[in-house]
Amino acid sequence: MNEIKSIISDIKGGNIKPIYFLMGEEPYYIDKISDYIEDNVLDESEKGFNQVVMYGRDVSIEEIVSSAKRFPMMAEKQVIIVKEAQDLSRSIDKIESYAANPQPTTVLVFNYKYKKLDKRKKAYKAIAKNGLIYESKKLYENQVADWIRQVLGGKKFNIEPKASQMLVEFLGTDLSKISNELDKLTSVLPAETIITDKHIEENIGISKDFNNFELRKAVGQRDVVKANRIINYFAQNPKNNPLVMTISLLNSFFTQLLMYHGLKDKSKASVAKNLGVNPYFVDDYVNAARNYPMRKVSQIIALLRDADVKSKGVGANQTHADILKELLFKILH
């Protein structure tokens, strides 16, 4: 996030590069930088003649270069934004000759999503020398809750750990989806609000009592009644509670629990650091470790792998609800 702020700050200060090559697995920040350039480099009066949006599937590198070499009309700069530039991956190396000597009055932006330029290629080196290359990396799941906290902090909001974890478990690591939901929350709640699981339930529609977070907690505590109540709710609402997500999150939990058993230093700070979790959740692992010795945890991970295969229709003719019920019975008994 600091790198994004630095790029935006440079543009605001007039330090604008002739080429921005925005690439990588996480489209959220690629869009953020590209949209900022599209909205702010030129005045509204200049955009009509001097700002062009192209799409990789519709143009060639030669056409992009031809446009980039033109001079702006009644403005200091022109802006050319190439969206979905990954569609040009087979010919992208041809940009090297232009990148070696770019037009200083052109701002050329490539949105190269889900792919990367090869650092060994001349094109990469030329762009890096004369422009800017930004790689937008996918966040790991255990980094997303902290990202949520930072984003909300910038808007003068705070969020409880359980609430942020609910968002991660329901929305995954798609920052664009999460950002949209955060915008909803911050538009209806007053500034300085500490967002709770109740706010999430009321405004986003994720049940604060029947979700994967609560299921994981119930399983960790070996609370059979609560775990069964949750999976029965899942069976009635399969669209919002896909089995593949539940299995994935339980697998992450028990994999971390296996790591916990192997730690020599089981202080809260050490556990949080080694497991990559918020210190708020460390007690969940401490309690679960009492209920599941290392051998049992290893068996459960094998059960989860088997259930994952069954959920994909391999070697089983069961509904997802039945697969989950069978899995929970084996874990809890």
XYZ file of C-alpha atoms in Angstrom:
333
model
C 0.000 0.000 0.000
C 2.923 2.356 0.679
C 4.163 1.833 -2.869
C 0.747 2.842 -4.223
C 0.742 5.983 -2.093
C 4.222 6.858 -3.384
C 3.167 6.425 -7.034
C 0.043 8.558 -6.533
C 2.028 11.186 -4.624
C 4.572 11.467 -7.460
C 1.791 11.946 -10.016
C 0.153 14.607 -7.827
C 3.509 16.362 -7.574
C 3.955 16.427 -11.350
C 6.593 13.674 -11.472
C 4.763 11.744 -14.202
C 6.432 8.902 -16.076
C 5.987 8.425 -19.843
C 5.129 4.724 -19.328
C 3.300 2.947 -16.513
C 3.334 -0.819 -16.826
C 0.939 -2.151 -14.183
C 1.032 -5.922 -13.948
C 0.347 -8.839 -11.626
C -2.182 -11.156 -10.030
C -4.141 -8.584 -7.979
C -6.205 -6.332 -10.287
C -7.418 -4.034 -7.510
C -4.302 -1.849 -7.324
C -3.764 -1.931 -11.073
C -7.220 -0.390 -11.460
C -6.572 2.092 -8.644
C -3.428 3.532 -10.273
C -4.856 3.461 -13.793
C -8.104 5.128 -12.702
C -6.181 7.829 -10.850
C -4.160 8.631 -13.979
C -7.310 8.579 -16.116
C -9.129 10.954 -13.757
C -6.371 13.366 -12.755
C -3.497 13.834 -15.202
C -5.532 15.906 -17.676
C -8.140 18.583 -17.057
C -11.659 17.816 -18.272
C -11.205 20.367 -21.069
C -8.092 18.502 -22.287
C -9.449 14.962 -22.223
C -11.588 15.150 -25.363
C -8.617 15.409 -27.722
C -5.839 14.000 -25.590
C -7.097 10.989 -23.655
C -7.699 7.606 -25.273
C -8.719 4.270 -23.753
C -7.818 1.204 -25.798
C -8.401 -2.510 -25.183
C -5.720 -5.120 -25.740
C -8.007 -7.420 -27.718
C -8.812 -4.633 -30.221
C -5.395 -3.104 -30.953
C -1.848 -4.071 -31.876
C 1.375 -2.855 -30.315
C 2.076 -0.999 -33.543
C -1.205 0.916 -33.258
C -0.500 1.764 -29.622
C 2.988 3.038 -30.482
C 1.648 5.071 -33.398
C -0.831 6.805 -31.085
C 1.813 7.291 -28.396
C 4.128 9.093 -30.824
C 1.565 11.763 -31.625
C 1.786 15.175 -30.006
C -0.977 16.430 -27.704
C -3.443 19.049 -28.936
C -3.577 22.264 -26.907
C -2.242 20.487 -23.827
C 1.114 19.569 -22.318
C 0.416 15.836 -22.360
C -1.761 13.141 -23.834
C -2.827 10.009 -21.929
C -3.237 6.583 -23.522
C -4.596 3.791 -21.340
C -4.462 0.216 -22.593
C -6.917 -1.890 -20.602
C -6.819 -5.696 -20.629
C -3.288 -5.386 -22.011
C -2.635 -9.026 -21.094
C -4.429 -9.872 -24.336
C -1.279 -8.554 -26.037
C 1.021 -10.965 -24.188
C 2.229 -12.678 -27.375
C 3.447 -9.433 -28.901
C 4.182 -7.284 -25.835
C 7.954 -7.539 -26.374
C 7.518 -5.289 -29.423
C 7.056 -2.335 -27.065
C 10.798 -2.437 -26.334
C 11.881 -0.049 -29.109
C 9.315 2.580 -28.063
C 10.093 2.116 -24.365
C 13.773 2.736 -25.073
C 12.880 6.233 -26.337
C 9.341 7.136 -25.227
C 7.526 10.284 -26.256
C 7.941 12.638 -23.249
C 4.560 14.314 -23.833
C 2.687 10.981 -23.721
C 1.615 9.062 -20.621
C 1.165 5.455 -21.752
C -0.480 3.116 -19.244
C -0.670 -0.672 -19.615
C -3.105 -2.626 -17.417
C -1.483 -6.068 -17.691
C -3.601 -8.145 -15.310
C -2.907 -11.682 -14.062
C 0.413 -11.810 -15.934
C 3.948 -10.439 -15.569
C 6.664 -9.261 -17.908
C 9.811 -11.372 -17.903
C 12.469 -9.352 -16.070
C 15.149 -10.813 -18.333
C 13.588 -9.354 -21.486
C 14.743 -6.121 -23.099
C 11.193 -4.740 -22.972
C 11.121 -5.006 -19.178
C 14.523 -3.350 -18.831
C 13.609 -0.506 -21.183
C 10.342 0.234 -19.377
C 12.019 0.013 -15.962
C 14.696 2.474 -17.107
C 12.435 5.093 -18.667
C 9.065 4.496 -17.026
C 7.599 2.654 -14.064
C 6.790 -1.018 -13.574
C 4.456 -1.922 -10.739
C 3.731 -5.526 -9.815
C 0.474 -5.987 -7.938
C 0.817 -9.156 -5.882
C -2.079 -11.201 -4.549
C -2.386 -10.956 -0.791
C -2.269 -14.115 1.253
C -5.439 -14.826 3.187
C -3.759 -14.035 6.494
C -2.791 -10.574 5.168
C -6.268 -9.518 4.061
C -7.697 -8.807 7.532
C -4.835 -6.366 8.177
C -5.471 -4.774 4.755
C -9.123 -4.296 5.714
C -8.062 -2.628 8.951
C -5.704 -0.271 7.098
C -8.300 0.681 4.488
C -10.908 1.391 7.145
C -8.353 3.266 9.242
C -7.765 5.597 6.299
C -11.504 6.344 6.325
C -11.543 6.909 10.122
C -13.200 3.608 10.971
C -12.052 0.630 13.008
C -13.118 -3.012 12.899
C -13.177 -5.865 15.366
C -11.049 -8.920 14.488
C -14.056 -11.240 14.238
C -15.820 -8.865 11.842
C -12.812 -8.602 9.530
C -12.368 -12.376 9.622
C -16.016 -12.836 8.619
C -15.403 -10.652 5.562
C -12.299 -12.614 4.587
C -13.996 -15.966 4.984
C -17.102 -14.876 3.053
C -15.431 -12.861 0.282
C -12.017 -14.536 0.038
C -9.003 -12.513 -1.066
C -10.691 -10.531 -3.861
C -9.802 -6.975 -2.819
C -12.243 -5.402 -5.278
C -15.172 -7.310 -3.772
C -14.061 -6.513 -0.247
C -13.551 -2.846 -1.104
C -17.099 -2.628 -2.487
C -18.487 -4.068 0.747
C -16.368 -1.688 2.843
C -17.725 1.217 0.796
C -21.251 0.051 1.659
C -20.403 -0.076 5.347
C -18.694 3.314 5.479
C -21.534 4.963 3.554
C -24.167 3.950 6.136
C -22.169 4.109 9.387
C -20.872 7.285 11.044
C -17.129 7.947 11.082
C -15.200 6.628 14.097
C -17.505 3.574 14.242
C -15.911 0.340 15.415
C -17.402 -2.167 12.976
C -18.665 -5.343 14.632
C -20.024 -8.694 13.481
C -23.519 -7.254 13.962
C -22.761 -4.455 11.474
C -21.534 -7.065 8.999
C -24.709 -9.111 9.416
C -27.063 -6.130 9.114
C -25.364 -4.414 6.168
C -23.705 -7.184 4.162
C -25.901 -10.162 4.968
C -23.323 -12.516 6.468
C -24.845 -14.264 9.485
C -22.855 -13.484 12.635
C -23.858 -16.825 14.170
C -23.905 -19.194 11.192
C -20.695 -18.794 9.254
C -17.387 -20.598 8.701
C -15.707 -18.591 11.446
C -18.239 -19.802 14.021
C -18.102 -23.351 12.638
C -14.336 -23.421 12.965
C -14.612 -22.143 16.530
C -17.264 -24.740 17.414
C -15.163 -27.525 15.929
C -12.095 -26.306 17.813
C -14.082 -26.388 21.065
C -15.612 -29.766 20.118
C -19.024 -28.215 20.577
C -21.079 -30.863 18.750
C -24.448 -29.157 19.189
C -23.301 -25.767 17.855
C -21.341 -27.327 14.965
C -24.381 -29.337 13.857
C -26.643 -26.304 14.141
C -24.301 -24.387 11.813
C -23.957 -27.148 9.205
C -27.738 -27.581 9.139
C -27.973 -23.856 8.377
C -25.370 -24.321 5.629
C -27.443 -27.166 4.140
C -30.442 -24.830 3.924
C -28.362 -21.991 2.420
C -25.848 -23.752 0.145
C -25.427 -20.838 -2.258
C -23.990 -18.576 0.462
C -22.015 -21.370 2.112
C -20.225 -23.418 -0.568
C -18.706 -26.666 0.671
C -15.379 -26.014 -1.033
C -14.924 -22.845 1.047
C -15.841 -24.598 4.293
C -13.408 -27.446 3.630
C -10.664 -25.002 2.648
C -11.044 -22.961 5.827
C -11.185 -26.026 8.076
C -8.093 -27.354 6.335
C -6.272 -24.061 6.978
C -7.304 -24.190 10.633
C -6.100 -27.747 11.222
C -2.910 -27.182 9.239
C -2.176 -24.207 11.527
C -3.107 -26.353 14.530
C -0.548 -28.934 13.414
C 2.032 -26.130 13.251
C 0.967 -25.003 16.739
C 1.661 -28.470 18.151
C 5.183 -28.263 16.703
C 6.039 -24.872 18.223
C 8.495 -24.772 21.087
C 7.565 -21.225 22.041
C 3.803 -21.120 22.592
C 3.598 -17.553 23.831
C 0.790 -15.508 22.271
C 3.186 -13.352 20.230
C 5.111 -16.369 18.951
C 1.959 -18.271 17.983
C 0.455 -15.256 16.207
C 3.660 -14.679 14.240
C 4.286 -18.306 13.273
C 0.682 -19.090 12.373
C 0.130 -15.743 10.641
C -2.995 -14.931 12.688
C -4.217 -11.990 14.728
C -3.255 -12.409 18.419
C -6.994 -12.137 19.153
C -7.457 -15.659 17.716
C -4.554 -17.399 19.483
C -6.784 -18.700 22.279
C -8.806 -20.609 19.664
C -5.700 -22.627 18.803
C -4.723 -23.113 22.447
C -8.174 -24.543 23.228
C -8.305 -26.641 20.062
C -4.888 -28.135 20.806
C -6.274 -29.508 24.081
C -9.103 -31.192 22.188
C -7.063 -32.471 19.237
C -3.629 -34.032 19.845
C -1.148 -34.029 16.981
C -2.038 -37.537 15.760
C -5.751 -36.665 15.601
C -4.971 -33.433 13.716
C -3.028 -35.414 11.099
C -5.988 -37.767 10.699
C -8.383 -34.833 10.309
C -6.261 -33.260 7.562
C -6.480 -36.586 5.691
C -10.276 -36.588 6.207
C -10.496 -33.055 4.829
C -8.546 -34.027 1.713
C -10.882 -36.975 1.179
C -13.948 -34.740 1.609
C -12.485 -32.225 -0.855
C -12.146 -34.959 -3.477
C -15.704 -36.157 -2.812
C -17.045 -32.607 -3.094
C -15.696 -32.530 -6.642
C -17.650 -35.669 -7.536
C -14.794 -38.146 -7.389
C -15.565 -41.519 -5.824
C -18.781 -40.474 -4.118
C -22.449 -39.975 -4.905
C -23.385 -37.780 -1.946
C -24.875 -34.325 -1.642
C -22.594 -31.603 -0.332
C -24.689 -31.453 2.834
C -24.160 -35.177 3.450
C -20.415 -34.902 2.770
C -20.140 -32.097 5.342
C -22.233 -33.964 7.946
C -20.115 -37.088 7.528
C -16.918 -35.046 7.727
C -17.986 -33.268 10.926
C -19.051 -36.540 12.540
C -15.599 -38.034 11.884
C -13.801 -34.921 13.131
C -15.814 -34.554 16.319
C -15.888 -38.226 17.339
